[in-house]
JSON list of C-alpha atoms in Angstrom, two decimals:
[
{"chain": "A", "resi": 1, "resn": "MET", "atom": "CA", "xyz": [0.65, 19.03, -44.78]},
{"chain": "A", "resi": 2, "resn": "THR", "atom": "CA", "xyz": [-1.45, 18.62, -47.91]},
{"chain": "A", "resi": 3, "resn": "GLN", "atom": "CA", "xyz": [-5.01, 19.84, -47.64]},
{"chain": "A", "resi": 4, "resn": "PHE", "atom": "CA", "xyz": [-7.70, 18.00, -49.57]},
{"chain": "A", "resi": 5, "resn": "SER", "atom": "CA", "xyz": [-11.02, 19.54, -50.48]},
{"chain": "A", "resi": 6, "resn": "GLU", "atom": "CA", "xyz": [-14.18, 17.48, -50.38]},
{"chain": "A", "resi": 7, "resn": "PRO", "atom": "CA", "xyz": [-15.77, 16.51, -53.69]},
{"chain": "A", "resi": 8, "resn": "ALA", "atom": "CA", "xyz": [-19.25, 17.68, -54.58]},
{"chain": "A", "resi": 9, "resn": "GLY", "atom": "CA", "xyz": [-21.86, 15.55, -52.85]},
{"chain": "A", "resi": 10, "resn": "ALA", "atom": "CA", "xyz": [-19.49, 14.52, -50.05]},
{"chain": "A", "resi": 11, "resn": "ASP", "atom": "CA", "xyz": [-22.21, 14.99, -47.43]},
{"chain": "A", "resi": 12, "resn": "ALA", "atom": "CA", "xyz": [-24.34, 12.30, -49.08]},
{"chain": "A", "resi": 13, "resn": "ALA", "atom": "CA", "xyz": [-21.34, 9.97, -49.13]},
{"chain": "A", "resi": 14, "resn": "ARG", "atom": "CA", "xyz": [-21.16, 10.24, -45.35]},
{"chain": "A", "resi": 15, "resn": "GLU", "atom": "CA", "xyz": [-24.43, 8.43, -44.80]},
{"chain": "A", "resi": 16, "resn": "PRO", "atom": "CA", "xyz": [-24.45, 4.66, -44.29]},
{"chain": "A", "resi": 17, "resn": "LEU", "atom": "CA", "xyz": [-26.90, 2.59, -46.29]},
{"chain": "A", "resi": 18, "resn": "ILE", "atom": "CA", "xyz": [-29.65, 1.71, -43.78]},
{"chain": "A", "resi": 19, "resn": "LEU", "atom": "CA", "xyz": [-32.59, 0.04, -45.49]},
{"chain": "A", "resi": 20, "resn": "PRO", "atom": "CA", "xyz": [-35.92, -1.49, -44.48]},
{"chain": "A", "resi": 21, "resn": "TYR", "atom": "CA", "xyz": [-36.71, -4.98, -45.67]},
{"chain": "A", "resi": 22, "resn": "GLY", "atom": "CA", "xyz": [-40.38, -5.87, -45.90]},
{"chain": "A", "resi": 23, "resn": "GLN", "atom": "CA", "xyz": [-41.97, -4.42, -42.78]},
{"chain": "A", "resi": 24, "resn": "HIS", "atom": "CA", "xyz": [-38.74, -4.38, -40.76]},
{"chain": "A", "resi": 25, "resn": "ARG", "atom": "CA", "xyz": [-36.61, -1.28, -40.30]},
{"chain": "A", "resi": 26, "resn": "PRO", "atom": "CA", "xyz": [-33.18, -1.27, -38.69]},
{"chain": "A", "resi": 27, "resn": "SER", "atom": "CA", "xyz": [-32.93, 0.37, -35.27]},
{"chain": "A", "resi": 28, "resn": "VAL", "atom": "CA", "xyz": [-29.56, 1.95, -34.49]},
{"chain": "A", "resi": 29, "resn": "ALA", "atom": "CA", "xyz": [-28.82, 3.53, -31.10]},
{"chain": "A", "resi": 30, "resn": "ARG", "atom": "CA", "xyz": [-27.93, 7.21, -31.33]},
{"chain": "A", "resi": 31, "resn": "SER", "atom": "CA", "xyz": [-24.57, 6.61, -29.66]},
{"chain": "A", "resi": 32, "resn": "ALA", "atom": "CA", "xyz": [-23.55, 3.85, -32.11]},
{"chain": "A", "resi": 33, "resn": "PHE", "atom": "CA", "xyz": [-21.08, 4.49, -34.91]},
{"chain": "A", "resi": 34, "resn": "VAL", "atom": "CA", "xyz": [-22.02, 3.29, -38.39]},
{"chain": "A", "resi": 35, "resn": "ALA", "atom": "CA", "xyz": [-19.38, 3.97, -41.04]},
{"chain": "A", "resi": 36, "resn": "PRO", "atom": "CA", "xyz": [-20.47, 5.83, -44.14]},
{"chain": "A", "resi": 37, "resn": "ASN", "atom": "CA", "xyz": [-19.93, 2.82, -46.39]},
{"chain": "A", "resi": 38, "resn": "ALA", "atom": "CA", "xyz": [-21.49, 0.25, -44.06]},
{"chain": "A", "resi": 39, "resn": "THR", "atom": "CA", "xyz": [-24.80, -1.40, -44.96]},
{"chain": "A", "resi": 40, "resn": "ILE", "atom": "CA", "xyz": [-27.57, -2.38, -42.52]},
{"chain": "A", "resi": 41, "resn": "VAL", "atom": "CA", "xyz": [-30.75, -4.03, -43.85]},
{"chain": "A", "resi": 42, "resn": "GLY", "atom": "CA", "xyz": [-33.97, -5.28, -42.27]},
{"chain": "A", "resi": 43, "resn": "ASP", "atom": "CA", "xyz": [-34.72, -6.55, -38.78]},
{"chain": "A", "resi": 44, "resn": "VAL", "atom": "CA", "xyz": [-31.50, -5.31, -37.18]},
{"chain": "A", "resi": 45, "resn": "MET", "atom": "CA", "xyz": [-31.02, -3.69, -33.79]},
{"chain": "A", "resi": 46, "resn": "VAL", "atom": "CA", "xyz": [-27.66, -2.04, -33.01]},
{"chain": "A", "resi": 47, "resn": "GLY", "atom": "CA", "xyz": [-27.02, -1.29, -29.33]},
{"chain": "A", "resi": 48, "resn": "ALA", "atom": "CA", "xyz": [-25.60, 1.79, -27.64]},
{"chain": "A", "resi": 49, "resn": "GLY", "atom": "CA", "xyz": [-21.93, 2.49, -28.20]},
{"chain": "A", "resi": 50, "resn": "ALA", "atom": "CA", "xyz": [-21.60, -0.20, -30.86]},
{"chain": "A", "resi": 51, "resn": "GLY", "atom": "CA", "xyz": [-19.30, 0.29, -33.85]},
{"chain": "A", "resi": 52, "resn": "ILE", "atom": "CA", "xyz": [-20.13, -0.88, -37.36]},
{"chain": "A", "resi": 53, "resn": "PHE", "atom": "CA", "xyz": [-16.93, -0.10, -39.25]},
{"chain": "A", "resi": 54, "resn": "TYR", "atom": "CA", "xyz": [-16.03, 0.48, -42.88]},
{"chain": "A", "resi": 55, "resn": "GLY", "atom": "CA", "xyz": [-17.42, -1.91, -45.45]},
{"chain": "A", "resi": 56, "resn": "ALA", "atom": "CA", "xyz": [-19.38, -3.99, -42.93]},
{"chain": "A", "resi": 57, "resn": "VAL", "atom": "CA", "xyz": [-22.63, -5.57, -44.17]},
{"chain": "A", "resi": 58, "resn": "VAL", "atom": "CA", "xyz": [-25.34, -6.45, -41.62]},
{"chain": "A", "resi": 59, "resn": "ARG", "atom": "CA", "xyz": [-28.43, -8.20, -43.01]},
{"chain": "A", "resi": 60, "resn": "GLY", "atom": "CA", "xyz": [-31.49, -9.13, -41.00]},
{"chain": "A", "resi": 61, "resn": "ASP", "atom": "CA", "xyz": [-33.62, -9.80, -44.05]},
{"chain": "A", "resi": 62, "resn": "ARG", "atom": "CA", "xyz": [-34.81, -13.29, -43.09]},
{"chain": "A", "resi": 63, "resn": "SER", "atom": "CA", "xyz": [-34.86, -13.21, -39.28]},
{"chain": "A", "resi": 64, "resn": "PRO", "atom": "CA", "xyz": [-33.83, -10.89, -36.43]},
{"chain": "A", "resi": 65, "resn": "LEU", "atom": "CA", "xyz": [-30.25, -9.77, -35.95]},
{"chain": "A", "resi": 66, "resn": "ARG", "atom": "CA", "xyz": [-29.16, -8.12, -32.70]},
{"chain": "A", "resi": 67, "resn": "ILE", "atom": "CA", "xyz": [-25.85, -6.40, -31.92]},
{"chain": "A", "resi": 68, "resn": "GLY", "atom": "CA", "xyz": [-25.26, -5.65, -28.25]},
{"chain": "A", "resi": 69, "resn": "THR", "atom": "CA", "xyz": [-24.03, -2.60, -26.41]},
{"chain": "A", "resi": 70, "resn": "ASN", "atom": "CA", "xyz": [-20.38, -1.66, -27.04]},
{"chain": "A", "resi": 71, "resn": "SER", "atom": "CA", "xyz": [-19.82, -4.43, -29.58]},
{"chain": "A", "resi": 72, "resn": "ASN", "atom": "CA", "xyz": [-17.90, -3.84, -32.79]},
{"chain": "A", "resi": 73, "resn": "LEU", "atom": "CA", "xyz": [-17.88, -5.20, -36.32]},
{"chain": "A", "resi": 74, "resn": "GLN", "atom": "CA", "xyz": [-14.56, -4.28, -37.88]},
{"chain": "A", "resi": 75, "resn": "ASP", "atom": "CA", "xyz": [-13.81, -3.53, -41.54]},
{"chain": "A", "resi": 76, "resn": "ASN", "atom": "CA", "xyz": [-15.54, -5.73, -44.13]},
{"chain": "A", "resi": 77, "resn": "VAL", "atom": "CA", "xyz": [-17.32, -7.98, -41.63]},
{"chain": "A", "resi": 78, "resn": "THR", "atom": "CA", "xyz": [-20.45, -9.75, -42.92]},
{"chain": "A", "resi": 79, "resn": "VAL", "atom": "CA", "xyz": [-23.25, -10.61, -40.49]},
{"chain": "A", "resi": 80, "resn": "HIS", "atom": "CA", "xyz": [-26.41, -12.35, -41.71]},
{"chain": "A", "resi": 81, "resn": "SER", "atom": "CA", "xyz": [-29.33, -14.09, -40.06]},
{"chain": "A", "resi": 82, "resn": "ASP", "atom": "CA", "xyz": [-30.91, -17.21, -41.53]},
{"chain": "A", "resi": 83, "resn": "PRO", "atom": "CA", "xyz": [-34.64, -18.05, -41.55]},
{"chain": "A", "resi": 84, "resn": "ASP", "atom": "CA", "xyz": [-34.14, -20.78, -38.93]},
{"chain": "A", "resi": 85, "resn": "HIS", "atom": "CA", "xyz": [-31.21, -19.11, -37.18]},
{"chain": "A", "resi": 86, "resn": "PRO", "atom": "CA", "xyz": [-31.46, -15.51, -35.93]},
{"chain": "A", "resi": 87, "resn": "THR", "atom": "CA", "xyz": [-28.14, -13.86, -35.13]},
{"chain": "A", "resi": 88, "resn": "THR", "atom": "CA", "xyz": [-27.36, -12.49, -31.68]},
{"chain": "A", "resi": 89, "resn": "ILE", "atom": "CA", "xyz": [-24.12, -10.70, -30.88]},
{"chain": "A", "resi": 90, "resn": "GLY", "atom": "CA", "xyz": [-23.82, -9.98, -27.16]},
{"chain": "A", "resi": 91, "resn": "GLU", "atom": "CA", "xyz": [-22.25, -7.02, -25.37]},
{"chain": "A", "resi": 92, "resn": "ARG", "atom": "CA", "xyz": [-18.58, -6.03, -25.73]},
{"chain": "A", "resi": 93, "resn": "VAL", "atom": "CA", "xyz": [-18.05, -8.47, -28.60]},
{"chain": "A", "resi": 94, "resn": "SER", "atom": "CA", "xyz": [-15.29, -7.77, -31.14]},
{"chain": "A", "resi": 95, "resn": "VAL", "atom": "CA", "xyz": [-15.60, -9.25, -34.62]},
{"chain": "A", "resi": 96, "resn": "GLY", "atom": "CA", "xyz": [-12.31, -8.92, -36.53]},
{"chain": "A", "resi": 97, "resn": "HIS", "atom": "CA", "xyz": [-11.75, -7.70, -40.07]},
{"chain": "A", "resi": 98, "resn": "ASN", "atom": "CA", "xyz": [-13.30, -9.80, -42.86]},
{"chain": "A", "resi": 99, "resn": "ALA", "atom": "CA", "xyz": [-15.01, -12.26, -40.50]},
{"chain": "A", "resi": 100, "resn": "VAL", "atom": "CA", "xyz": [-18.37, -13.86, -41.37]},
{"chain": "A", "resi": 101, "resn": "ILE", "atom": "CA", "xyz": [-21.01, -14.31, -38.65]},
{"chain": "A", "resi": 102, "resn": "HIS", "atom": "CA", "xyz": [-24.00, -16.29, -39.95]},
{"chain": "A", "resi": 103, "resn": "GLY", "atom": "CA", "xyz": [-27.11, -17.33, -38.02]},
{"chain": "A", "resi": 104, "resn": "CYS", "atom": "CA", "xyz": [-25.37, -17.89, -34.69]},
{"chain": "A", "resi": 105, "resn": "VAL", "atom": "CA", "xyz": [-25.01, -16.59, -31.14]},
{"chain": "A", "resi": 106, "resn": "LEU", "atom": "CA", "xyz": [-21.92, -14.84, -29.81]},
{"chain": "A", "resi": 107, "resn": "GLU", "atom": "CA", "xyz": [-22.33, -14.39, -26.07]},
{"chain": "A", "resi": 108, "resn": "ASP", "atom": "CA", "xyz": [-20.90, -11.38, -24.21]},
{"chain": "A", "resi": 109, "resn": "ASP", "atom": "CA", "xyz": [-17.17, -10.58, -24.23]},
{"chain": "A", "resi": 110, "resn": "VAL", "atom": "CA", "xyz": [-16.27, -12.77, -27.23]},
{"chain": "A", "resi": 111, "resn": "LEU", "atom": "CA", "xyz": [-13.45, -11.96, -29.65]},
{"chain": "A", "resi": 112, "resn": "VAL", "atom": "CA", "xyz": [-13.74, -13.37, -33.18]},
{"chain": "A", "resi": 113, "resn": "GLY", "atom": "CA", "xyz": [-10.43, -13.08, -35.05]},
{"chain": "A", "resi": 114, "resn": "MET", "atom": "CA", "xyz": [-9.84, -11.77, -38.55]},
{"chain": "A", "resi": 115, "resn": "ASN", "atom": "CA", "xyz": [-11.17, -13.92, -41.41]},
{"chain": "A", "resi": 116, "resn": "ALA", "atom": "CA", "xyz": [-12.92, -16.31, -39.01]},
{"chain": "A", "resi": 117, "resn": "THR", "atom": "CA", "xyz": [-16.34, -17.77, -39.82]},
{"chain": "A", "resi": 118, "resn": "VAL", "atom": "CA", "xyz": [-19.07, -18.78, -37.36]},
{"chain": "A", "resi": 119, "resn": "LEU", "atom": "CA", "xyz": [-21.92, -20.72, -38.99]},
{"chain": "A", "resi": 120, "resn": "ASN", "atom": "CA", "xyz": [-25.65, -21.35, -38.42]},
{"chain": "A", "resi": 121, "resn": "GLY", "atom": "CA", "xyz": [-26.74, -22.58, -35.03]},
{"chain": "A", "resi": 122, "resn": "ALA", "atom": "CA", "xyz": [-23.33, -22.24, -33.39]},
{"chain": "A", "resi": 123, "resn": "VAL", "atom": "CA", "xyz": [-23.19, -20.76, -29.89]},
{"chain": "A", "resi": 124, "resn": "VAL", "atom": "CA", "xyz": [-19.91, -19.23, -28.76]},
{"chain": "A", "resi": 125, "resn": "GLY", "atom": "CA", "xyz": [-19.78, -19.04, -24.96]},
{"chain": "A", "resi": 126, "resn": "ARG", "atom": "CA", "xyz": [-19.05, -15.89, -23.01]},
{"chain": "A", "resi": 127, "resn": "GLY", "atom": "CA", "xyz": [-15.45, -14.71, -22.95]},
{"chain": "A", "resi": 128, "resn": "SER", "atom": "CA", "xyz": [-14.23, -17.03, -25.71]},
{"chain": "A", "resi": 129, "resn": "LEU", "atom": "CA", "xyz": [-11.65, -16.24, -28.37]},
{"chain": "A", "resi": 130, "resn": "ILE", "atom": "CA", "xyz": [-12.10, -17.57, -31.91]},
{"chain": "A", "resi": 131, "resn": "ALA", "atom": "CA", "xyz": [-8.65, -17.43, -33.53]},
{"chain": "A", "resi": 132, "resn": "ALA", "atom": "CA", "xyz": [-8.06, -15.75, -36.89]},
{"chain": "A", "resi": 133, "resn": "GLY", "atom": "CA", "xyz": [-9.07, -17.92, -39.84]},
{"chain": "A", "resi": 134, "resn": "THR", "atom": "CA", "xyz": [-11.04, -20.40, -37.73]},
{"chain": "A", "resi": 135, "resn": "VAL", "atom": "CA", "xyz": [-14.29, -21.94, -39.01]},
{"chain": "A", "resi": 136, "resn": "VAL", "atom": "CA", "xyz": [-16.82, -22.77, -36.28]},
{"chain": "A", "resi": 137, "resn": "LEU", "atom": "CA", "xyz": [-19.13, -25.33, -37.87]},
{"chain": "A", "resi": 138, "resn": "GLU", "atom": "CA", "xyz": [-22.94, -25.38, -37.81]},
{"chain": "A", "resi": 139, "resn": "GLY", "atom": "CA", "xyz": [-24.46, -26.26, -34.46]},
{"chain": "A", "resi": 140, "resn": "GLU", "atom": "CA", "xyz": [-21.19, -26.21, -32.50]},
{"chain": "A", "resi": 141, "resn": "ARG", "atom": "CA", "xyz": [-21.42, -25.27, -28.82]},
{"chain": "A", "resi": 142, "resn": "ILE", "atom": "CA", "xyz": [-18.28, -23.54, -27.56]},
{"chain": "A", "resi": 143, "resn": "PRO", "atom": "CA", "xyz": [-17.92, -23.50, -23.75]},
{"chain": "A", "resi": 144, "resn": "PRO", "atom": "CA", "xyz": [-17.34, -20.13, -22.04]},
{"chain": "A", "resi": 145, "resn": "GLY", "atom": "CA", "xyz": [-13.73, -18.95, -21.81]},
{"chain": "A", "resi": 146, "resn": "SER", "atom": "CA", "xyz": [-12.46, -21.17, -24.63]},
{"chain": "A", "resi": 147, "resn": "LEU", "atom": "CA", "xyz": [-9.69, -20.68, -27.18]},
{"chain": "A", "resi": 148, "resn": "VAL", "atom": "CA", "xyz": [-10.92, -22.08, -30.50]},
{"chain": "A", "resi": 149, "resn": "ALA", "atom": "CA", "xyz": [-8.65, -22.52, -33.54]},
{"chain": "A", "resi": 150, "resn": "GLY", "atom": "CA", "xyz": [-8.47, -24.42, -36.80]},
{"chain": "A", "resi": 151, "resn": "VAL", "atom": "CA", "xyz": [-10.58, -25.56, -39.72]},
{"chain": "A", "resi": 152, "resn": "PRO", "atom": "CA", "xyz": [-12.83, -26.93, -38.47]},
{"chain": "A", "resi": 153, "resn": "GLY", "atom": "CA", "xyz": [-12.58, -25.02, -35.22]},
{"chain": "A", "resi": 154, "resn": "LYS", "atom": "CA", "xyz": [-11.72, -27.06, -32.15]},
{"chain": "A", "resi": 155, "resn": "VAL", "atom": "CA", "xyz": [-11.52, -26.00, -28.53]},
{"chain": "A", "resi": 156, "resn": "ARG", "atom": "CA", "xyz": [-7.79, -26.00, -27.82]},
{"chain": "A", "resi": 157, "resn": "ARG", "atom": "CA", "xyz": [-7.88, -24.98, -24.16]},
{"chain": "A", "resi": 158, "resn": "GLU", "atom": "CA", "xyz": [-9.29, -22.48, -21.67]},
{"chain": "A", "resi": 159, "resn": "LEU", "atom": "CA", "xyz": [-8.11, -18.90, -22.01]},
{"chain": "A", "resi": 160, "resn": "SER", "atom": "CA", "xyz": [-5.50, -17.77, -19.51]},
{"chain": "A", "resi": 161, "resn": "VAL", "atom": "CA", "xyz": [-6.19, -14.77, -17.30]},
{"chain": "A", "resi": 162, "resn": "ASP", "atom": "CA", "xyz": [-3.81, -12.69, -19.45]},
{"chain": "A", "resi": 163, "resn": "GLU", "atom": "CA", "xyz": [-5.69, -13.72, -22.60]},
{"chain": "A", "resi": 164, "resn": "GLN", "atom": "CA", "xyz": [-9.02, -12.84, -21.00]},
{"chain": "A", "resi": 165, "resn": "HIS", "atom": "CA", "xyz": [-7.63, -9.39, -20.21]},
{"chain": "A", "resi": 166, "resn": "ALA", "atom": "CA", "xyz": [-6.41, -9.02, -23.80]},
{"chain": "A", "resi": 167, "resn": "VAL", "atom": "CA", "xyz": [-9.92, -9.78, -25.08]},
{"chain": "A", "resi": 168, "resn": "SER", "atom": "CA", "xyz": [-11.31, -7.10, -22.72]},
{"chain": "A", "resi": 169, "resn": "ARG", "atom": "CA", "xyz": [-8.65, -4.58, -23.83]},
{"chain": "A", "resi": 170, "resn": "ASN", "atom": "CA", "xyz": [-9.52, -5.22, -27.46]},
{"chain": "A", "resi": 171, "resn": "ALA", "atom": "CA", "xyz": [-13.19, -4.49, -26.80]},
{"chain": "A", "resi": 172, "resn": "GLN", "atom": "CA", "xyz": [-12.30, -1.33, -24.83]},
{"chain": "A", "resi": 173, "resn": "ASN", "atom": "CA", "xyz": [-10.03, -0.15, -27.65]},
{"chain": "A", "resi": 174, "resn": "TYR", "atom": "CA", "xyz": [-12.90, -0.48, -30.12]},
{"chain": "A", "resi": 175, "resn": "ILE", "atom": "CA", "xyz": [-15.33, 1.29, -27.80]},
{"chain": "A", "resi": 176, "resn": "GLU", "atom": "CA", "xyz": [-12.95, 4.26, -27.93]},
{"chain": "A", "resi": 177, "resn": "LEU", "atom": "CA", "xyz": [-12.41, 3.93, -31.69]},
{"chain": "A", "resi": 178, "resn": "SER", "atom": "CA", "xyz": [-16.18, 3.87, -32.24]},
{"chain": "A", "resi": 179, "resn": "ARG", "atom": "CA", "xyz": [-16.54, 7.14, -30.32]},
{"chain": "A", "resi": 180, "resn": "GLU", "atom": "CA", "xyz": [-13.65, 8.75, -32.20]},
{"chain": "A", "resi": 181, "resn": "HIS", "atom": "CA", "xyz": [-14.89, 7.71, -35.63]},
{"chain": "A", "resi": 182, "resn": "ARG", "atom": "CA", "xyz": [-18.44, 8.77, -34.77]},
{"chain": "A", "resi": 183, "resn": "ALA", "atom": "CA", "xyz": [-17.09, 12.22, -33.84]},
{"chain": "A", "resi": 184, "resn": "MET", "atom": "CA", "xyz": [-15.39, 12.50, -37.25]},
{"chain": "A", "resi": 185, "resn": "PHE", "atom": "CA", "xyz": [-18.79, 12.43, -38.95]},
{"chain": "A", "resi": 186, "resn": "SER", "atom": "CA", "xyz": [-20.80, 14.46, -36.42]}
]
């Protein structure tokens, strides 16, 4: 196996960019994982066991942004709050690669698929699944346990029991991944 040595200054490269904005400083739970190239700015609170993965950008520069316990933002996710629309991500929420979460509420146990977008004022009910590539429009209210797909996103049906379990397994998988990746940089 090939061994690679670390370049000079590698320790500094292991620190995520966590910045105050105005009088607000991000608060990140000690047990959370924040990837070295993730960015967190402003009035942001990251809960215990959460995972903010590689390339994610989390900006609470205009209003509060909250990420719940054991939730995860996968690679290259963008989360931003809007002056009239704070962002709240509940507990055990998974936000897939390259998704955009903007000024909305994701209740507990939600799975947002890769490349999906959830816009200002939307509320995604507990246990829902937003399919990959879906756009949830401003102000939409998604009932709990819904499967949402399309552009614009429409409720297609209620999730089956098997699909609900798959959403839970996804969250559990990322809880474990967050711990493992955190250990890599400890």
